[in-house]
PDB file of C-alpha atoms in Angstrom:
ATOM      1  CA  GLN A   1       0.000   0.000   0.000  1.00  0.00           C
ATOM      2  CA  LYS A   2       1.619   3.199  -1.169  1.00  0.00           C
ATOM      3  CA  GLU A   3       1.273   6.041   1.314  1.00  0.00           C
ATOM      4  CA  VAL A   4       1.848   9.753   1.299  1.00  0.00           C
ATOM      5  CA  GLU A   5       2.016  11.447   4.672  1.00  0.00           C
ATOM      6  CA  GLN A   6       1.485  15.116   5.478  1.00  0.00           C
ATOM      7  CA  ASN A   7       1.087  17.054   8.688  1.00  0.00           C
ATOM      8  CA  SER A   8      -2.513  18.237   8.708  1.00  0.00           C
ATOM      9  CA  GLY A   9      -1.633  21.562  10.326  1.00  0.00           C
ATOM     10  CA  PRO A  10      -2.820  24.191  10.412  1.00  0.00           C
ATOM     11  CA  LEU A  11       0.468  25.861   9.619  1.00  0.00           C
ATOM     12  CA  SER A  12       0.263  29.551  10.430  1.00  0.00           C
ATOM     13  CA  VAL A  13       2.750  32.027   9.009  1.00  0.00           C
ATOM     14  CA  PRO A  14       2.765  35.825   8.921  1.00  0.00           C
ATOM     15  CA  GLU A  15       2.356  37.628   5.629  1.00  0.00           C
ATOM     16  CA  GLY A  16       5.666  37.934   3.809  1.00  0.00           C
ATOM     17  CA  ALA A  17       7.260  34.938   5.526  1.00  0.00           C
ATOM     18  CA  ILE A  18       8.334  31.644   3.957  1.00  0.00           C
ATOM     19  CA  ALA A  19       5.874  28.786   4.347  1.00  0.00           C
ATOM     20  CA  SER A  20       7.408  25.312   4.351  1.00  0.00           C
ATOM     21  CA  LEU A  21       5.156  22.360   3.607  1.00  0.00           C
ATOM     22  CA  ASN A  22       6.443  18.815   3.913  1.00  0.00           C
ATOM     23  CA  CYS A  23       5.485  15.392   2.672  1.00  0.00           C
ATOM     24  CA  THR A  24       6.964  11.890   3.029  1.00  0.00           C
ATOM     25  CA  TYR A  25       6.224   8.843   0.927  1.00  0.00           C
ATOM     26  CA  SER A  26       6.641   5.138   1.479  1.00  0.00           C
ATOM     27  CA  ASP A  27       7.467   3.751  -1.973  1.00  0.00           C
ATOM     28  CA  ARG A  28      11.168   4.000  -2.784  1.00  0.00           C
ATOM     29  CA  GLY A  29      10.360   3.442  -6.433  1.00  0.00           C
ATOM     30  CA  SER A  30       8.172   6.513  -6.744  1.00  0.00           C
ATOM     31  CA  GLN A  31       9.398   8.925  -9.375  1.00  0.00           C
ATOM     32  CA  SER A  32       6.993  11.821  -9.743  1.00  0.00           C
ATOM     33  CA  PHE A  33       5.433  14.127  -7.227  1.00  0.00           C
ATOM     34  CA  PHE A  34       2.858  16.875  -7.414  1.00  0.00           C
ATOM     35  CA  TRP A  35       1.751  19.733  -5.233  1.00  0.00           C
ATOM     36  CA  TYR A  36      -1.878  20.813  -5.526  1.00  0.00           C
ATOM     37  CA  ARG A  37      -3.590  23.736  -3.855  1.00  0.00           C
ATOM     38  CA  GLN A  38      -7.219  23.392  -2.820  1.00  0.00           C
ATOM     39  CA  TYR A  39      -9.309  26.288  -1.602  1.00  0.00           C
ATOM     40  CA  SER A  40     -12.247  25.425   0.616  1.00  0.00           C
ATOM     41  CA  GLY A  41     -15.096  24.039  -1.450  1.00  0.00           C
ATOM     42  CA  LYS A  42     -13.056  24.102  -4.652  1.00  0.00           C
ATOM     43  CA  SER A  43     -11.240  21.515  -6.726  1.00  0.00           C
ATOM     44  CA  PRO A  44      -7.489  20.865  -6.511  1.00  0.00           C
ATOM     45  CA  GLU A  45      -5.316  22.911  -8.849  1.00  0.00           C
ATOM     46  CA  LEU A  46      -1.757  21.982  -9.769  1.00  0.00           C
ATOM     47  CA  ILE A  47       1.030  24.206  -8.472  1.00  0.00           C
ATOM     48  CA  MET A  48       4.109  22.214  -9.422  1.00  0.00           C
ATOM     49  CA  PHE A  49       5.403  18.770 -10.236  1.00  0.00           C
ATOM     50  CA  ILE A  50       8.904  17.436  -9.643  1.00  0.00           C
ATOM     51  CA  TYR A  51      10.631  14.185 -10.564  1.00  0.00           C
ATOM     52  CA  SER A  52      14.329  14.934 -10.236  1.00  0.00           C
ATOM     53  CA  ASN A  53      16.286  15.148  -7.008  1.00  0.00           C
ATOM     54  CA  GLY A  54      16.931  18.720  -5.958  1.00  0.00           C
ATOM     55  CA  ASP A  55      15.021  21.942  -6.277  1.00  0.00           C
ATOM     56  CA  LYS A  56      12.593  23.242  -8.859  1.00  0.00           C
ATOM     57  CA  GLU A  57      11.563  26.871  -8.754  1.00  0.00           C
ATOM     58  CA  ASP A  58       8.534  28.588 -10.264  1.00  0.00           C
ATOM     59  CA  GLY A  59       7.919  32.141  -9.158  1.00  0.00           C
ATOM     60  CA  ARG A  60       7.354  32.227  -5.416  1.00  0.00           C
ATOM     61  CA  PHE A  61       7.178  28.435  -5.233  1.00  0.00           C
ATOM     62  CA  THR A  62      10.056  25.973  -4.846  1.00  0.00           C
ATOM     63  CA  ALA A  63       9.568  22.223  -4.785  1.00  0.00           C
ATOM     64  CA  GLN A  64      12.291  20.062  -3.283  1.00  0.00           C
ATOM     65  CA  LEU A  65      12.704  16.329  -3.742  1.00  0.00           C
ATOM     66  CA  ASN A  66      15.036  14.056  -1.795  1.00  0.00           C
ATOM     67  CA  LYS A  67      14.592  10.490  -2.992  1.00  0.00           C
ATOM     68  CA  ALA A  68      17.093   9.058  -0.518  1.00  0.00           C
ATOM     69  CA  SER A  69      15.055  10.402   2.381  1.00  0.00           C
ATOM     70  CA  GLN A  70      11.722   9.897   0.577  1.00  0.00           C
ATOM     71  CA  TYR A  71      10.841  13.485   1.258  1.00  0.00           C
ATOM     72  CA  VAL A  72       9.150  16.200  -0.796  1.00  0.00           C
ATOM     73  CA  SER A  73       8.630  19.774   0.249  1.00  0.00           C
ATOM     74  CA  LEU A  74       7.077  22.968  -1.051  1.00  0.00           C
ATOM     75  CA  LEU A  75       8.380  26.378  -0.078  1.00  0.00           C
ATOM     76  CA  ILE A  76       6.253  29.461  -0.612  1.00  0.00           C
ATOM     77  CA  ARG A  77       8.200  32.706  -0.428  1.00  0.00           C
ATOM     78  CA  ASP A  78       6.618  36.042   0.436  1.00  0.00           C
ATOM     79  CA  SER A  79       3.453  34.308   1.616  1.00  0.00           C
ATOM     80  CA  GLN A  80       0.219  36.175   0.955  1.00  0.00           C
ATOM     81  CA  PRO A  81      -3.203  35.821   2.602  1.00  0.00           C
ATOM     82  CA  SER A  82      -4.428  34.513  -0.757  1.00  0.00           C
ATOM     83  CA  ASP A  83      -2.088  31.545  -0.316  1.00  0.00           C
ATOM     84  CA  SER A  84      -4.261  30.343   2.569  1.00  0.00           C
ATOM     85  CA  ALA A  85      -5.567  26.970   1.442  1.00  0.00           C
ATOM     86  CA  THR A  86      -5.026  23.244   1.830  1.00  0.00           C
ATOM     87  CA  TYR A  87      -1.906  21.967   0.071  1.00  0.00           C
ATOM     88  CA  LEU A  88      -2.032  18.415  -1.188  1.00  0.00           C
ATOM     89  CA  CYS A  89       1.053  16.355  -1.943  1.00  0.00           C
ATOM     90  CA  ALA A  90       0.597  13.509  -4.423  1.00  0.00           C
ATOM     91  CA  GLU A  91       2.706  10.846  -6.084  1.00  0.00           C
ATOM     92  CA  LEU A  92       2.104   9.400  -9.507  1.00  0.00           C
ATOM     93  CA  VAL A  93       1.971   5.623  -9.341  1.00  0.00           C
ATOM     94  CA  GLU A  94       1.585   2.887 -11.925  1.00  0.00           C
ATOM     95  CA  GLY A  95      -1.545   3.234 -13.964  1.00  0.00           C
ATOM     96  CA  ASN A  96      -1.144   7.001 -14.017  1.00  0.00           C
ATOM     97  CA  LYS A  97      -3.179   7.495 -10.867  1.00  0.00           C
ATOM     98  CA  LEU A  98      -2.349   9.981  -8.157  1.00  0.00           C
ATOM     99  CA  VAL A  99      -2.000   8.952  -4.515  1.00  0.00           C
ATOM    100  CA  PHE A 100      -2.674  11.965  -2.317  1.00  0.00           C
ATOM    101  CA  GLY A 101      -1.762  12.857   1.220  1.00  0.00           C
ATOM    102  CA  ALA A 102      -4.456  14.214   3.515  1.00  0.00           C
ATOM    103  CA  GLY A 103      -3.255  17.778   2.944  1.00  0.00           C
ATOM    104  CA  THR A 104      -1.797  20.539   5.089  1.00  0.00           C
ATOM    105  CA  ILE A 105      -3.878  23.594   5.942  1.00  0.00           C
ATOM    106  CA  LEU A 106      -1.897  26.800   5.498  1.00  0.00           C
ATOM    107  CA  ARG A 107      -3.019  30.063   7.058  1.00  0.00           C
ATOM    108  CA  VAL A 108      -1.228  33.269   6.157  1.00  0.00           C
ATOM    109  CA  LYS A 109      -2.028  36.042   8.588  1.00  0.00           C
ATOM    110  CA  SER A 110      -1.919  39.666   7.498  1.00  0.00           C
TER     111      SER A 110
ATOM    112  CA  GLY B   1     -16.163  25.757 -21.529  1.00  0.00           C
ATOM    113  CA  ALA B   2     -12.476  25.015 -21.426  1.00  0.00           C
ATOM    114  CA  GLY B   3     -12.415  23.090 -18.159  1.00  0.00           C
ATOM    115  CA  VAL B   4     -13.725  19.831 -16.770  1.00  0.00           C
ATOM    116  CA  SER B   5     -17.380  20.092 -15.854  1.00  0.00           C
ATOM    117  CA  GLN B   6     -19.389  17.901 -13.528  1.00  0.00           C
ATOM    118  CA  SER B   7     -23.074  17.619 -12.800  1.00  0.00           C
ATOM    119  CA  PRO B   8     -24.918  17.819 -10.593  1.00  0.00           C
ATOM    120  CA  ARG B   9     -22.789  19.948  -8.289  1.00  0.00           C
ATOM    121  CA  TYR B  10     -24.783  18.815  -5.273  1.00  0.00           C
ATOM    122  CA  LYS B  11     -26.829  15.692  -4.786  1.00  0.00           C
ATOM    123  CA  VAL B  12     -28.831  14.592  -1.777  1.00  0.00           C
ATOM    124  CA  ALA B  13     -29.989  10.999  -1.794  1.00  0.00           C
ATOM    125  CA  LYS B  14     -31.895   8.869   0.622  1.00  0.00           C
ATOM    126  CA  ARG B  15     -30.121   5.735   1.739  1.00  0.00           C
ATOM    127  CA  GLY B  16     -30.810   2.984  -0.744  1.00  0.00           C
ATOM    128  CA  GLN B  17     -31.327   5.256  -3.753  1.00  0.00           C
ATOM    129  CA  ASP B  18     -29.263   4.990  -6.916  1.00  0.00           C
ATOM    130  CA  VAL B  19     -27.345   8.040  -8.142  1.00  0.00           C
ATOM    131  CA  ALA B  20     -25.532   8.943 -11.357  1.00  0.00           C
ATOM    132  CA  LEU B  21     -22.778  11.527 -11.505  1.00  0.00           C
ATOM    133  CA  ARG B  22     -21.650  12.984 -14.803  1.00  0.00           C
ATOM    134  CA  CYS B  23     -18.254  14.222 -15.936  1.00  0.00           C
ATOM    135  CA  ASP B  24     -17.473  16.158 -19.115  1.00  0.00           C
ATOM    136  CA  PRO B  25     -13.705  16.149 -19.596  1.00  0.00           C
ATOM    137  CA  ILE B  26     -11.696  18.698 -21.507  1.00  0.00           C
ATOM    138  CA  SER B  27     -12.227  18.096 -25.205  1.00  0.00           C
ATOM    139  CA  GLY B  28      -9.651  15.757 -26.658  1.00  0.00           C
ATOM    140  CA  HIS B  29      -8.346  14.506 -23.346  1.00  0.00           C
ATOM    141  CA  VAL B  30      -7.581  10.816 -23.528  1.00  0.00           C
ATOM    142  CA  SER B  31      -7.401  10.022 -19.851  1.00  0.00           C
ATOM    143  CA  LEU B  32     -10.201  10.380 -17.329  1.00  0.00           C
ATOM    144  CA  PHE B  33     -10.056   9.699 -13.608  1.00  0.00           C
ATOM    145  CA  TRP B  34     -12.594   9.557 -10.794  1.00  0.00           C
ATOM    146  CA  TYR B  35     -11.573  10.328  -7.209  1.00  0.00           C
ATOM    147  CA  GLN B  36     -13.515  10.368  -3.952  1.00  0.00           C
ATOM    148  CA  GLN B  37     -12.704  13.009  -1.353  1.00  0.00           C
ATOM    149  CA  ALA B  38     -14.022  12.665   2.174  1.00  0.00           C
ATOM    150  CA  LEU B  39     -14.136  15.706   4.425  1.00  0.00           C
ATOM    151  CA  GLY B  40     -10.677  16.647   5.660  1.00  0.00           C
ATOM    152  CA  GLN B  41      -8.937  14.052   3.485  1.00  0.00           C
ATOM    153  CA  GLY B  42      -7.102  14.040   0.205  1.00  0.00           C
ATOM    154  CA  PRO B  43      -8.754  12.643  -2.916  1.00  0.00           C
ATOM    155  CA  GLU B  44      -8.671   8.862  -3.231  1.00  0.00           C
ATOM    156  CA  PHE B  45      -8.486   7.146  -6.589  1.00  0.00           C
ATOM    157  CA  LEU B  46     -11.537   5.241  -7.771  1.00  0.00           C
ATOM    158  CA  THR B  47     -11.090   4.409 -11.439  1.00  0.00           C
ATOM    159  CA  TYR B  48      -9.265   5.367 -14.654  1.00  0.00           C
ATOM    160  CA  PHE B  49     -10.230   5.372 -18.329  1.00  0.00           C
ATOM    161  CA  GLN B  50      -8.052   5.699 -21.366  1.00  0.00           C
ATOM    162  CA  ASN B  51     -10.479   6.649 -24.101  1.00  0.00           C
ATOM    163  CA  GLU B  52     -13.411   4.256 -23.639  1.00  0.00           C
ATOM    164  CA  ALA B  53     -11.364   1.527 -21.969  1.00  0.00           C
ATOM    165  CA  GLN B  54     -11.548   1.251 -18.203  1.00  0.00           C
ATOM    166  CA  LEU B  55      -7.956   0.324 -17.408  1.00  0.00           C
ATOM    167  CA  ASP B  56      -8.082   0.436 -13.640  1.00  0.00           C
ATOM    168  CA  LYS B  57     -11.047   0.127 -11.299  1.00  0.00           C
ATOM    169  CA  SER B  58      -9.100  -1.004  -8.278  1.00  0.00           C
ATOM    170  CA  GLY B  59     -10.240   1.926  -6.153  1.00  0.00           C
ATOM    171  CA  LEU B  60     -13.965   1.331  -6.449  1.00  0.00           C
ATOM    172  CA  PRO B  61     -15.053   0.573  -2.852  1.00  0.00           C
ATOM    173  CA  SER B  62     -17.664  -2.047  -3.674  1.00  0.00           C
ATOM    174  CA  ASP B  63     -19.651  -3.583  -6.483  1.00  0.00           C
ATOM    175  CA  ARG B  64     -22.274  -0.887  -5.881  1.00  0.00           C
ATOM    176  CA  PHE B  65     -19.966   1.510  -7.730  1.00  0.00           C
ATOM    177  CA  PHE B  66     -19.862   1.407 -11.498  1.00  0.00           C
ATOM    178  CA  ALA B  67     -18.288   3.774 -14.035  1.00  0.00           C
ATOM    179  CA  GLU B  68     -18.486   3.999 -17.783  1.00  0.00           C
ATOM    180  CA  ARG B  69     -17.195   6.110 -20.647  1.00  0.00           C
ATOM    181  CA  PRO B  70     -18.829   4.493 -23.658  1.00  0.00           C
ATOM    182  CA  GLU B  71     -17.685   6.904 -26.368  1.00  0.00           C
ATOM    183  CA  GLY B  72     -14.398   7.939 -24.844  1.00  0.00           C
ATOM    184  CA  SER B  73     -15.635  11.359 -23.797  1.00  0.00           C
ATOM    185  CA  VAL B  74     -18.345  11.880 -21.170  1.00  0.00           C
ATOM    186  CA  SER B  75     -18.173   9.574 -18.175  1.00  0.00           C
ATOM    187  CA  THR B  76     -20.779   8.550 -15.633  1.00  0.00           C
ATOM    188  CA  LEU B  77     -20.139   7.237 -12.149  1.00  0.00           C
ATOM    189  CA  LYS B  78     -23.103   5.309 -10.824  1.00  0.00           C
ATOM    190  CA  ILE B  79     -23.626   4.327  -7.230  1.00  0.00           C
ATOM    191  CA  GLN B  80     -26.349   1.821  -6.481  1.00  0.00           C
ATOM    192  CA  ARG B  81     -28.153   1.467  -3.147  1.00  0.00           C
ATOM    193  CA  THR B  82     -26.322   4.421  -1.645  1.00  0.00           C
ATOM    194  CA  GLN B  83     -25.103   4.205   1.945  1.00  0.00           C
ATOM    195  CA  GLN B  84     -24.226   6.977   4.378  1.00  0.00           C
ATOM    196  CA  GLU B  85     -20.528   6.180   4.039  1.00  0.00           C
ATOM    197  CA  ASP B  86     -20.798   7.110   0.350  1.00  0.00           C
ATOM    198  CA  SER B  87     -21.222  10.758   1.356  1.00  0.00           C
ATOM    199  CA  ALA B  88     -18.231  12.608  -0.102  1.00  0.00           C
ATOM    200  CA  VAL B  89     -17.150  14.878  -2.923  1.00  0.00           C
ATOM    201  CA  TYR B  90     -16.636  12.982  -6.159  1.00  0.00           C
ATOM    202  CA  LEU B  91     -13.982  14.571  -8.331  1.00  0.00           C
ATOM    203  CA  CYS B  92     -13.386  13.911 -11.991  1.00  0.00           C
ATOM    204  CA  ALA B  93     -10.070  14.736 -13.631  1.00  0.00           C
ATOM    205  CA  SER B  94      -8.844  14.514 -17.210  1.00  0.00           C
ATOM    206  CA  SER B  95      -5.450  14.692 -18.835  1.00  0.00           C
ATOM    207  CA  PRO B  96      -4.274  14.913 -22.453  1.00  0.00           C
ATOM    208  CA  GLY B  97      -2.339  11.662 -22.326  1.00  0.00           C
ATOM    209  CA  THR B  98      -0.543   9.468 -19.854  1.00  0.00           C
ATOM    210  CA  GLY B  99       2.605   9.662 -17.792  1.00  0.00           C
ATOM    211  CA  LEU B 100       4.885  12.545 -16.942  1.00  0.00           C
ATOM    212  CA  GLY B 101       3.947  15.956 -18.202  1.00  0.00           C
ATOM    213  CA  ASN B 102       0.283  15.115 -18.492  1.00  0.00           C
ATOM    214  CA  GLU B 103      -1.289  17.210 -15.800  1.00  0.00           C
ATOM    215  CA  GLN B 104      -4.580  16.041 -14.386  1.00  0.00           C
ATOM    216  CA  PHE B 105      -7.134  18.846 -14.499  1.00  0.00           C
ATOM    217  CA  PHE B 106      -9.858  18.539 -11.914  1.00  0.00           C
ATOM    218  CA  GLY B 107     -13.510  19.405 -12.239  1.00  0.00           C
ATOM    219  CA  PRO B 108     -15.464  21.214  -9.492  1.00  0.00           C
ATOM    220  CA  GLY B 109     -16.746  17.963  -8.043  1.00  0.00           C
ATOM    221  CA  THR B 110     -20.150  16.629  -7.046  1.00  0.00           C
ATOM    222  CA  ARG B 111     -20.932  16.772  -3.349  1.00  0.00           C
ATOM    223  CA  LEU B 112     -23.038  13.717  -2.499  1.00  0.00           C
ATOM    224  CA  THR B 113     -24.913  13.598   0.780  1.00  0.00           C
ATOM    225  CA  VAL B 114     -26.679  10.381   1.695  1.00  0.00           C
ATOM    226  CA  LEU B 115     -29.306  10.733   4.398  1.00  0.00           C
TER     227      LEU B 115
END
């Protein structure tokens, strides 16, 4: 049973700070990971995907993957109140399906 | 409409009723997925279609759940004899192809409440 684990939070950060969201996974063979943002009552929307060890940056977002430690993270720089949402970590497994964690609630306080 | 659409957006059913949930994927998308999201949880995979072929139905919780995509476009998820534990948001997602680089785009979901 492949598992993706996330701290449910809530994670509270002040506006302008860096928010750090973390995720661990159980399957050493997993290759591809996704971060989705989900506002309350809305559908998940993709922020970033990563499949190589190291960092991947896109605007204020940086995804980090460490396959040896089976660890994925998402950093949000200059956090804004509009970033307040649930952040879902997911891995792509065989059959092209996504296995999601339970999500971390992020609250950015102005 | 450029995105994935789902209908109805909300459905209330009495226990034991049958329900049908519809998904219209993005035009031309080959892959279609159904997920179930319980309150406070991440989406859980139910089933996957590539065109009209149902390639994976390993996530369907019981034989009361049935999905089809007869013409490789619109898909219907049917739940027979609904139970209270079926209450959840049912999300449909589509992607242009398979594998890396094929982002799954999610629809708004259908919130099912079974009384």
